[in-house]
Amino acid sequence: MSLLKQKAYQPLTNESAVELALELNIFPGHAKLSCKEIGDGNLNLVFHIVEELKGKSIIIKQALPYAKVVGESWPLTLKRAKIEADALKIFGQIAPDYVPEVLFTDDVLAVTIMEDLSHLSIARTGFIKGETYPLIAKHLGEYLAKTLFYTSDYGLGPGVKKERVHQFINPELCKITEDLIFTDPFIDADTNEFEDSLRPAVEALWHDEELKFHVNVLKKSFLTDAEALLHGDLHTGSVFASNSETKVIDPEFAFYGPAGFDIGQVFANLLFQVIVNEEKCDLFINHIETVWNVFEEQYTFLWNTENKEIAAKTSTFLNYQLYKFFGDSLGFAGCELIRRTIGLAHVADLDGIEDELTRITAKQKTIELGKILIKQRNEIKDLTSFIATIKERI
Ligand code: ADP
Ligand code: MG
C-alpha cells in the first residue's frame, strides 16, 4: 500500500524510499532507480536515489524518532522535520542561490525530498583536505544578510513576524543547544569530553566566574531575543561548497533567536581553520573579514531599501543594530569554540590532528580565544580589533 496513503510514520528503507520516489512521479514510471543511505550526520536518515540510465538524482531526508548517534534511548521529536522543511522553503525563497531546492515534504513521514548536491563537498571536509572555496565567504555573508533581515520585524512587519515566531517554536532542539553550548561546557557535566592534558584549562573555565557571567548573558539572549529566523546550526558541516557554489543545508534547529548566533557559528567554524591551518591562516582570516563586510554592506542596503519600520530607518539605529550583532557574534563564536573543543560534539578540524602535541596546542588556543571573545565581545568594537585579537592568540 502507498506510503503516503497510510498516513502513519515509518522509517524508510532503501526499498521504500524508492517506492516513495516512484509514487510521487519524481522519475518516469519505468525508471530504474538505485538507492543508498548516505547520512553521516548525527540525527537523521539521508537516502541518495539515482536513476541508473539518465543519472538524474534526488535526496530524501527523513527524521527518526530518536537521535541516530545515540539510539532509541535519546528520543527526539519528529516535528523537527517540519521545522526543517518550512525553514528550507523560507530560506530558499529569500536566498535561492544558497539553499537546496525542495521538491516535496510530508510531515507525517517526516521527510523532505530535495535537490541532490553530491557534486559539492561538505565545506568542513573540503577545508581539512586543503580547499579554500574562494567565494564561500561572500556567499555566506549574503545568505546571512538576506535571511536575517527578511525574517526580522524590519523585513516582515510585526504581524507576520509574530506568526513566524509561533510557527518556529522548537523547544526540543533549542534545549540541545542550550545544554551543549551554553551550560555543559562550563560545569563538570557528563556530556563533556576532553583529553586529560586539557583538564587544567577546562577546570579553569569552570572556576572563572567572570566568564560564567558572560555566558549566562549570552544564553539569556539565545533564550529571549527573537530577532530573526535562525538556521540554528550553521557550522561548516551544514554547508556544501565548491569553488563556485555554496548551499546551506540542515536547518532543523531553526527558531527565532539572536541574529549574532548564526554569524558567530560561521566565525567560529572558520576560526578552527585559522588556528589549525598554518599555511592558509591568512586566507581564512580573510574569509572572516569578507563574511562580515558582505553581511554589513548587504544588511545596510536592505535596511535602507526594504525596511517596514519607517521610524527605525535611521543611520544611528542601524549602527546600533550592527554593533549589537557584531558583539553578539563574537560572544557566540567564543561559546562555539569552547564547546566544540571540550563538549559533546567535537569537530574534525581539531580531533583529526594526529600529532598529540599539535592537537592539544590547537585546542588550548581555541579555549583561550573562546574565553577572550566571550568576555571582551563588547570592547572589540570592529573588524580591525577582532582580527588583531585573533592574531595575538594564534
Ligand atoms: P543531519 O541532520 O543528520 O546532520 P544533514 O542534513 O547534515 O543531516 O545530512 C547528513 C549528510 O547527508 C550530509 O553531510 C551530506 O553528506 C548528506 N546530504 C544531506 N543533504 C544532502 C543533499 N541535498 N545532497 C547531497 N547530500 C546530502
Ligand atoms: Mg548535519
Tab-separated table of C-alpha atoms and ligand atoms in Angstrom:
chain	number	residue	atom	x	y	z
A	1	MET	CA	0.000	0.000	0.000
A	2	SER	CA	1.074	3.545	-0.729
A	3	LEU	CA	3.300	5.012	1.973
A	4	LEU	CA	1.571	8.366	1.761
A	5	LYS	CA	-1.963	6.952	1.988
A	6	GLN	CA	-1.162	5.018	5.170
A	7	LYS	CA	-0.831	8.368	6.984
A	8	ALA	CA	1.441	6.814	9.569
A	9	TYR	CA	5.105	7.305	10.298
A	10	GLN	CA	7.511	4.544	9.475
A	11	PRO	CA	11.267	4.679	8.962
A	12	LEU	CA	12.168	4.301	5.298
A	13	THR	CA	14.381	1.568	3.915
A	14	ASN	CA	16.271	1.720	0.610
A	15	GLU	CA	13.321	-0.106	-0.978
A	16	SER	CA	10.534	2.012	0.476
A	17	ALA	CA	12.458	5.230	-0.317
A	18	VAL	CA	12.495	4.150	-3.983
A	19	GLU	CA	8.759	3.340	-3.824
A	20	LEU	CA	8.074	6.797	-2.424
A	21	ALA	CA	10.042	8.475	-5.224
A	22	LEU	CA	8.122	6.440	-7.827
A	23	GLU	CA	4.760	7.117	-6.162
A	24	LEU	CA	5.472	10.844	-6.372
A	25	ASN	CA	6.355	10.612	-10.084
A	26	ILE	CA	9.640	12.350	-9.474
A	27	PHE	CA	11.137	9.952	-12.024
A	28	PRO	CA	9.417	8.452	-15.099
A	29	GLY	CA	7.311	5.365	-14.176
A	30	HIS	CA	9.637	2.845	-15.812
A	31	ALA	CA	12.803	4.370	-14.314
A	32	LYS	CA	15.377	2.016	-12.805
A	33	LEU	CA	16.418	3.531	-9.525
A	34	SER	CA	19.213	2.689	-7.137
A	35	CYS	CA	19.238	3.920	-3.555
A	36	LYS	CA	21.838	4.212	-0.795
A	37	GLU	CA	21.579	5.596	2.737
A	38	ILE	CA	24.443	8.117	2.994
A	39	GLY	CA	23.678	10.043	6.209
A	40	ASP	CA	26.869	10.867	8.075
A	41	GLY	CA	25.049	13.240	10.410
A	42	ASN	CA	24.077	12.562	13.975
A	43	LEU	CA	20.323	12.605	13.777
A	44	ASN	CA	18.624	11.616	10.526
A	45	LEU	CA	18.441	9.218	7.592
A	46	VAL	CA	19.569	10.526	4.204
A	47	PHE	CA	18.789	8.470	1.078
A	48	HIS	CA	20.526	9.147	-2.246
A	49	ILE	CA	18.400	7.933	-5.157
A	50	VAL	CA	19.824	7.810	-8.676
A	51	GLU	CA	18.143	6.931	-11.949
A	52	GLU	CA	20.573	4.497	-13.492
A	53	LEU	CA	20.142	5.475	-17.161
A	54	LYS	CA	19.899	9.253	-17.162
A	55	GLY	CA	21.761	9.945	-13.951
A	56	LYS	CA	19.017	12.185	-12.517
A	57	SER	CA	19.185	12.067	-8.722
A	58	ILE	CA	17.440	13.262	-5.561
A	59	ILE	CA	17.901	13.227	-1.797
A	60	ILE	CA	15.261	12.030	0.673
A	61	LYS	CA	15.979	13.124	4.227
A	62	GLN	CA	13.895	11.553	6.991
A	63	ALA	CA	13.881	12.270	10.715
A	64	LEU	CA	13.984	9.304	13.100
A	65	PRO	CA	12.044	9.468	16.389
A	66	TYR	CA	15.373	9.373	18.221
A	67	ALA	CA	18.923	10.678	17.720
A	68	LYS	CA	20.745	8.329	15.345
A	69	VAL	CA	24.125	8.710	17.106
A	70	VAL	CA	22.843	7.686	20.499
A	71	GLY	CA	19.988	5.329	19.601
A	72	GLU	CA	16.458	4.864	20.893
A	73	SER	CA	17.452	5.906	24.413
A	74	TRP	CA	17.557	9.527	23.208
A	75	PRO	CA	14.051	10.217	21.832
A	76	LEU	CA	13.708	13.291	19.653
A	77	THR	CA	10.579	14.854	18.212
A	78	LEU	CA	9.675	14.140	14.572
A	79	LYS	CA	8.332	17.704	14.390
A	80	ARG	CA	11.848	18.806	13.602
A	81	ALA	CA	11.321	17.530	10.057
A	82	LYS	CA	8.525	20.077	9.571
A	83	ILE	CA	10.684	22.832	11.083
A	84	GLU	CA	13.499	21.896	8.697
A	85	ALA	CA	11.197	21.693	5.670
A	86	ASP	CA	9.493	25.014	6.465
A	87	ALA	CA	12.831	26.727	7.078
A	88	LEU	CA	14.319	25.388	3.835
A	89	LYS	CA	11.324	26.769	1.932
A	90	ILE	CA	11.524	30.205	3.573
A	91	PHE	CA	15.305	30.496	3.247
A	92	GLY	CA	15.003	29.182	-0.320
A	93	GLN	CA	12.616	31.993	-1.232
A	94	ILE	CA	14.837	34.612	0.348
A	95	ALA	CA	18.212	33.327	-0.871
A	96	PRO	CA	17.547	30.768	-3.656
A	97	ASP	CA	21.181	30.641	-4.786
A	98	TYR	CA	22.311	29.350	-1.406
A	99	VAL	CA	19.639	26.799	-0.446
A	100	PRO	CA	18.800	23.389	-1.997
A	101	GLU	CA	15.556	23.241	-3.931
A	102	VAL	CA	12.775	21.412	-2.055
A	103	LEU	CA	10.737	19.019	-4.232
A	104	PHE	CA	8.310	17.515	-1.704
A	105	THR	CA	7.710	17.386	2.038
A	106	ASP	CA	5.462	15.255	4.258
A	107	ASP	CA	5.070	15.991	7.955
A	108	VAL	CA	3.683	12.542	8.862
A	109	LEU	CA	6.528	10.615	7.266
A	110	ALA	CA	8.883	13.390	8.472
A	111	VAL	CA	10.558	13.579	5.062
A	112	THR	CA	11.961	16.292	2.841
A	113	ILE	CA	12.822	15.456	-0.746
A	114	MET	CA	15.365	17.869	-2.160
A	115	GLU	CA	17.905	18.663	-4.811
A	116	ASP	CA	20.912	16.353	-4.789
A	117	LEU	CA	24.050	18.354	-4.004
A	118	SER	CA	26.513	15.486	-4.371
A	119	HIS	CA	28.542	17.455	-6.931
A	120	LEU	CA	29.578	19.687	-3.998
A	121	SER	CA	31.518	18.816	-0.827
A	122	ILE	CA	30.792	19.485	2.807
A	123	ALA	CA	32.867	22.626	3.477
A	124	ARG	CA	34.459	21.319	6.678
A	125	THR	CA	35.705	18.191	4.886
A	126	GLY	CA	36.928	20.272	1.948
A	127	PHE	CA	38.791	22.704	4.202
A	128	ILE	CA	40.506	19.840	6.018
A	129	LYS	CA	41.628	18.463	2.649
A	130	GLY	CA	43.109	21.844	1.695
A	131	GLU	CA	40.295	23.512	-0.251
A	132	THR	CA	39.616	27.189	0.434
A	133	TYR	CA	36.469	27.846	-1.660
A	134	PRO	CA	37.203	31.422	-2.801
A	135	LEU	CA	33.536	32.508	-2.902
A	136	ILE	CA	32.202	30.812	0.233
A	137	ALA	CA	32.659	33.863	2.499
A	138	LYS	CA	30.945	36.263	0.114
A	139	HIS	CA	28.090	33.795	-0.346
A	140	LEU	CA	27.653	33.205	3.398
A	141	GLY	CA	27.760	36.964	4.093
A	142	GLU	CA	24.967	37.453	1.581
A	143	TYR	CA	22.977	34.452	2.872
A	144	LEU	CA	23.234	35.842	6.423
A	145	ALA	CA	22.257	39.400	5.462
A	146	LYS	CA	19.221	38.276	3.482
A	147	THR	CA	17.889	35.600	5.832
A	148	LEU	CA	18.487	37.657	8.976
A	149	PHE	CA	16.932	40.808	7.502
A	150	TYR	CA	13.938	39.371	5.634
A	151	THR	CA	12.777	37.208	8.565
A	152	SER	CA	13.042	40.065	11.119
A	153	ASP	CA	10.463	42.633	12.229
A	154	TYR	CA	12.145	45.103	9.850
A	155	GLY	CA	11.829	42.795	6.840
A	156	LEU	CA	8.409	41.249	7.588
A	157	GLY	CA	6.489	43.733	9.698
A	158	PRO	CA	5.417	42.800	13.242
A	159	GLY	CA	2.230	40.828	12.418
A	160	VAL	CA	3.677	38.232	10.054
A	161	LYS	CA	6.837	38.087	12.132
A	162	LYS	CA	4.900	37.042	15.235
A	163	GLU	CA	3.135	34.276	13.307
A	164	ARG	CA	6.545	33.042	12.192
A	165	VAL	CA	7.860	33.076	15.748
A	166	HIS	CA	4.939	30.807	16.633
A	167	GLN	CA	5.495	28.522	13.645
A	168	PHE	CA	9.137	28.029	14.605
A	169	ILE	CA	8.794	27.319	18.317
A	170	ASN	CA	11.362	24.494	18.534
A	171	PRO	CA	11.839	23.685	22.223
A	172	GLU	CA	13.464	20.252	21.981
A	173	LEU	CA	16.170	21.237	19.543
A	174	CYS	CA	16.779	24.560	21.289
A	175	LYS	CA	17.244	22.615	24.548
A	176	ILE	CA	20.070	20.648	22.930
A	177	THR	CA	21.832	23.929	22.079
A	178	GLU	CA	21.068	25.432	25.476
A	179	ASP	CA	22.674	22.447	27.220
A	180	LEU	CA	25.525	21.611	24.878
A	181	ILE	CA	26.673	25.148	24.025
A	182	PHE	CA	25.756	27.306	26.995
A	183	THR	CA	25.613	25.050	30.065
A	184	ASP	CA	27.519	21.761	29.993
A	185	PRO	CA	30.976	23.008	28.886
A	186	PHE	CA	31.003	25.445	31.808
A	187	ILE	CA	30.236	22.896	34.535
A	188	ASP	CA	31.518	19.398	35.267
A	189	ALA	CA	28.821	17.677	33.155
A	190	ASP	CA	28.866	14.039	31.997
A	191	THR	CA	28.438	15.079	28.377
A	192	ASN	CA	31.834	16.815	28.273
A	193	GLU	CA	34.689	15.059	26.542
A	194	PHE	CA	38.317	16.182	26.519
A	195	GLU	CA	41.853	14.840	26.775
A	196	ASP	CA	43.361	14.581	30.273
A	197	SER	CA	46.039	17.096	29.389
A	198	LEU	CA	43.336	19.737	28.867
A	199	ARG	CA	41.889	19.239	32.344
A	200	PRO	CA	43.710	22.208	33.959
A	201	ALA	CA	42.457	24.544	31.195
A	202	VAL	CA	38.931	23.117	31.465
A	203	GLU	CA	38.824	23.385	35.255
A	204	ALA	CA	39.959	26.998	34.924
A	205	LEU	CA	36.816	27.591	32.796
A	206	TRP	CA	34.596	26.006	35.432
A	207	HIS	CA	36.026	28.336	38.077
A	208	ASP	CA	36.022	31.518	36.003
A	209	GLU	CA	33.101	33.451	37.493
A	210	GLU	CA	33.519	36.389	35.112
A	211	LEU	CA	33.347	34.022	32.139
A	212	LYS	CA	30.292	32.222	33.504
A	213	PHE	CA	28.525	35.552	33.999
A	214	HIS	CA	29.083	36.451	30.347
A	215	VAL	CA	27.956	33.013	29.158
A	216	ASN	CA	24.738	33.474	31.144
A	217	VAL	CA	24.163	36.814	29.424
A	218	LEU	CA	24.667	35.166	26.018
A	219	LYS	CA	22.412	32.249	26.942
A	220	LYS	CA	19.729	34.707	28.009
A	221	SER	CA	20.000	36.370	24.617
A	222	PHE	CA	19.646	32.941	22.926
A	223	LEU	CA	16.571	32.216	25.058
A	224	THR	CA	14.809	35.544	24.653
A	225	ASP	CA	16.000	37.701	21.698
A	226	ALA	CA	13.573	36.721	18.920
A	227	GLU	CA	15.311	38.910	16.322
A	228	ALA	CA	15.262	36.727	13.219
A	229	LEU	CA	14.662	33.183	11.968
A	230	LEU	CA	17.997	31.493	12.576
A	231	HIS	CA	19.410	28.453	10.868
A	232	GLY	CA	20.459	27.461	14.358
A	233	ASP	CA	23.301	25.076	13.437
A	234	LEU	CA	25.319	26.987	10.872
A	235	HIS	CA	28.671	25.239	11.170
A	236	THR	CA	30.805	24.246	8.176
A	237	GLY	CA	29.312	20.716	8.271
A	238	SER	CA	25.971	22.299	7.282
A	239	VAL	CA	27.447	23.982	4.211
A	240	PHE	CA	28.016	22.349	0.822
A	241	ALA	CA	30.589	24.115	-1.354
A	242	SER	CA	32.695	24.143	-4.494
A	243	ASN	CA	34.838	26.890	-5.976
A	244	SER	CA	31.742	28.470	-7.489
A	245	GLU	CA	28.727	27.387	-5.386
A	246	THR	CA	27.618	27.461	-1.747
A	247	LYS	CA	24.482	25.777	-0.339
A	248	VAL	CA	23.328	25.798	3.263
A	249	ILE	CA	21.568	22.584	4.395
A	250	ASP	CA	20.158	21.072	7.589
A	251	PRO	CA	18.164	23.860	9.354
A	252	GLU	CA	16.337	21.553	11.800
A	253	PHE	CA	17.482	23.766	14.702
A	254	ALA	CA	15.724	26.783	13.152
A	255	PHE	CA	13.918	29.122	15.583
A	256	TYR	CA	13.594	32.848	16.284
A	257	GLY	CA	16.728	33.929	18.084
A	258	PRO	CA	19.542	36.498	18.148
A	259	ALA	CA	20.984	37.200	14.677
A	260	GLY	CA	24.539	37.065	16.006
A	261	PHE	CA	24.160	33.361	16.792
A	262	ASP	CA	24.253	32.294	13.120
A	263	ILE	CA	27.033	34.774	12.302
A	264	GLY	CA	29.028	33.638	15.344
A	265	GLN	CA	28.835	29.968	14.366
A	266	VAL	CA	30.192	30.858	10.933
A	267	PHE	CA	33.029	32.874	12.519
A	268	ALA	CA	33.939	30.095	14.968
A	269	ASN	CA	33.990	27.353	12.362
A	270	LEU	CA	36.251	29.478	10.124
A	271	LEU	CA	38.422	30.177	13.191
A	272	PHE	CA	39.116	26.442	13.578
A	273	GLN	CA	40.876	26.609	10.204
A	274	VAL	CA	42.662	29.863	11.148
A	275	ILE	CA	44.073	28.005	14.151
A	276	VAL	CA	44.880	24.590	12.636
A	277	ASN	CA	45.824	25.534	9.068
A	278	GLU	CA	49.090	27.473	9.438
A	279	GLU	CA	49.737	27.665	5.717
A	280	LYS	CA	46.356	29.189	4.884
A	281	CYS	CA	45.754	31.087	8.097
A	282	ASP	CA	45.628	34.497	6.370
A	283	LEU	CA	43.187	33.220	3.815
A	284	PHE	CA	40.748	32.085	6.478
A	285	ILE	CA	41.160	35.382	8.355
A	286	ASN	CA	40.268	36.988	5.057
A	287	HIS	CA	37.164	34.781	4.821
A	288	ILE	CA	36.055	36.025	8.248
A	289	GLU	CA	36.543	39.654	7.168
A	290	THR	CA	34.610	39.037	3.956
A	291	VAL	CA	31.692	37.365	5.768
A	292	TRP	CA	31.296	40.417	7.994
A	293	ASN	CA	31.943	43.055	5.294
A	294	VAL	CA	29.448	41.497	2.874
A	295	PHE	CA	26.923	40.957	5.660
A	296	GLU	CA	27.237	44.580	6.809
A	297	GLU	CA	27.029	46.022	3.308
A	298	GLN	CA	24.024	43.960	2.236
A	299	TYR	CA	22.175	44.289	5.539
A	300	THR	CA	22.639	48.072	5.324
A	301	PHE	CA	21.282	48.062	1.768
A	302	LEU	CA	18.216	46.035	2.789
A	303	TRP	CA	17.707	48.203	5.870
A	304	ASN	CA	17.611	51.325	3.724
A	305	THR	CA	15.532	49.949	0.862
A	306	GLU	CA	13.178	47.302	2.312
A	307	ASN	CA	12.588	48.438	5.883
A	308	LYS	CA	8.986	48.069	7.074
A	309	GLU	CA	9.630	50.091	10.246
A	310	ILE	CA	9.688	53.599	8.813
A	311	ALA	CA	10.666	55.234	12.096
A	312	ALA	CA	13.584	52.845	12.604
A	313	LYS	CA	15.202	53.752	9.287
A	314	THR	CA	17.889	55.987	10.769
A	315	SER	CA	21.622	55.502	10.498
A	316	THR	CA	22.043	55.781	14.275
A	317	PHE	CA	19.657	52.893	14.867
A	318	LEU	CA	21.180	50.834	12.050
A	319	ASN	CA	24.615	51.345	13.628
A	320	TYR	CA	23.221	50.277	16.998
A	321	GLN	CA	21.850	47.090	15.384
A	322	LEU	CA	25.097	46.260	13.561
A	323	TYR	CA	27.149	46.907	16.689
A	324	LYS	CA	24.873	44.572	18.680
A	325	PHE	CA	25.050	41.840	16.007
A	326	PHE	CA	28.844	42.144	15.900
A	327	GLY	CA	29.335	41.874	19.660
A	328	ASP	CA	26.822	39.016	19.905
A	329	SER	CA	28.592	37.178	17.050
A	330	LEU	CA	31.916	37.323	18.870
A	331	GLY	CA	30.390	36.045	22.101
A	332	PHE	CA	28.525	33.196	20.399
A	333	ALA	CA	31.651	32.367	18.384
A	334	GLY	CA	33.527	32.076	21.681
A	335	CYS	CA	30.936	29.640	23.060
A	336	GLU	CA	31.129	27.556	19.863
A	337	LEU	CA	34.951	27.440	20.001
A	338	ILE	CA	34.837	26.131	23.559
A	339	ARG	CA	32.012	23.626	23.208
A	340	ARG	CA	33.497	22.077	20.031
A	341	THR	CA	36.769	21.591	21.932
A	342	ILE	CA	35.596	20.163	25.265
A	343	GLY	CA	31.855	19.451	24.938
A	344	LEU	CA	29.884	16.553	23.479
A	345	ALA	CA	30.090	17.344	19.756
A	346	HIS	CA	33.627	17.884	18.510
A	347	VAL	CA	34.933	18.969	15.099
A	348	ALA	CA	37.231	17.045	12.771
A	349	ASP	CA	39.345	20.194	12.212
A	350	LEU	CA	40.700	19.653	15.755
A	351	ASP	CA	40.155	15.966	16.527
A	352	GLY	CA	41.603	14.933	13.159
A	353	ILE	CA	45.066	16.277	14.074
A	354	GLU	CA	47.076	13.114	14.682
A	355	ASP	CA	50.104	14.545	16.447
A	356	GLU	CA	49.082	14.871	20.082
A	357	LEU	CA	51.166	17.921	20.948
A	358	THR	CA	49.933	19.809	17.884
A	359	ARG	CA	46.349	18.826	18.647
A	360	ILE	CA	46.478	19.828	22.308
A	361	THR	CA	48.211	23.119	21.464
A	362	ALA	CA	45.472	23.921	18.930
A	363	LYS	CA	42.788	23.075	21.486
A	364	GLN	CA	44.403	25.288	24.105
A	365	LYS	CA	44.268	28.118	21.598
A	366	THR	CA	40.572	27.584	20.796
A	367	ILE	CA	39.746	27.579	24.509
A	368	GLU	CA	41.759	30.768	25.180
A	369	LEU	CA	40.405	32.605	22.140
A	370	GLY	CA	36.901	31.479	23.073
A	371	LYS	CA	37.266	32.955	26.559
A	372	ILE	CA	38.537	36.306	25.265
A	373	LEU	CA	35.772	36.602	22.665
A	374	ILE	CA	33.096	35.869	25.258
A	375	LYS	CA	34.447	38.333	27.829
A	376	GLN	CA	35.575	41.127	25.525
A	377	ARG	CA	32.883	40.954	22.852
A	378	ASN	CA	31.693	44.493	23.547
A	379	GLU	CA	35.165	46.040	23.814
A	380	ILE	CA	36.250	44.559	20.468
A	381	LYS	CA	34.336	47.171	18.542
A	382	ASP	CA	35.211	46.485	14.930
A	383	LEU	CA	36.687	44.046	12.458
A	384	THR	CA	40.197	45.509	12.805
A	385	SER	CA	40.327	44.890	16.552
A	386	PHE	CA	38.687	41.455	16.080
A	387	ILE	CA	41.435	40.449	13.633
A	388	ALA	CA	44.107	41.871	15.961
A	389	THR	CA	42.647	39.815	18.844
A	390	ILE	CA	42.727	36.669	16.693
A	391	LYS	CA	46.329	37.273	15.605
A	392	GLU	CA	47.506	37.746	19.194
A	393	ARG	CA	46.143	34.319	20.115
A	394	ILE	CA	47.231	32.034	17.272
B	1	ADP	P1	21.786	15.557	9.962
B	1	ADP	O1	20.631	16.442	10.294
B	1	ADP	O2	21.573	14.150	10.354
B	1	ADP	O3	23.095	16.156	10.397
B	1	ADP	P2	22.395	16.509	7.279
B	1	ADP	O4	21.302	17.304	6.652
B	1	ADP	O5	23.569	17.255	7.804
B	1	ADP	O6	21.791	15.517	8.363
B	1	ADP	O7	22.870	15.448	6.198
B	1	ADP	C1	23.789	14.428	6.536
B	1	ADP	C2	24.683	14.148	5.334
B	1	ADP	O8	23.877	13.719	4.219
B	1	ADP	C3	25.421	15.373	4.810
B	1	ADP	O9	26.632	15.561	5.495
B	1	ADP	C4	25.642	15.017	3.374
B	1	ADP	O10	26.746	14.148	3.250
B	1	ADP	C5	24.384	14.242	3.018
B	1	ADP	N1	23.376	15.151	2.431
B	1	ADP	C6	22.417	15.849	3.084
B	1	ADP	N2	21.690	16.598	2.236
B	1	ADP	C7	22.207	16.385	1.009
B	1	ADP	C8	21.889	16.882	-0.320
B	1	ADP	N3	20.888	17.745	-0.526
B	1	ADP	N4	22.629	16.427	-1.348
B	1	ADP	C9	23.642	15.539	-1.155
B	1	ADP	N5	23.985	15.047	0.058
B	1	ADP	C10	23.286	15.445	1.124
B	2	MG	MG	24.084	17.820	9.884
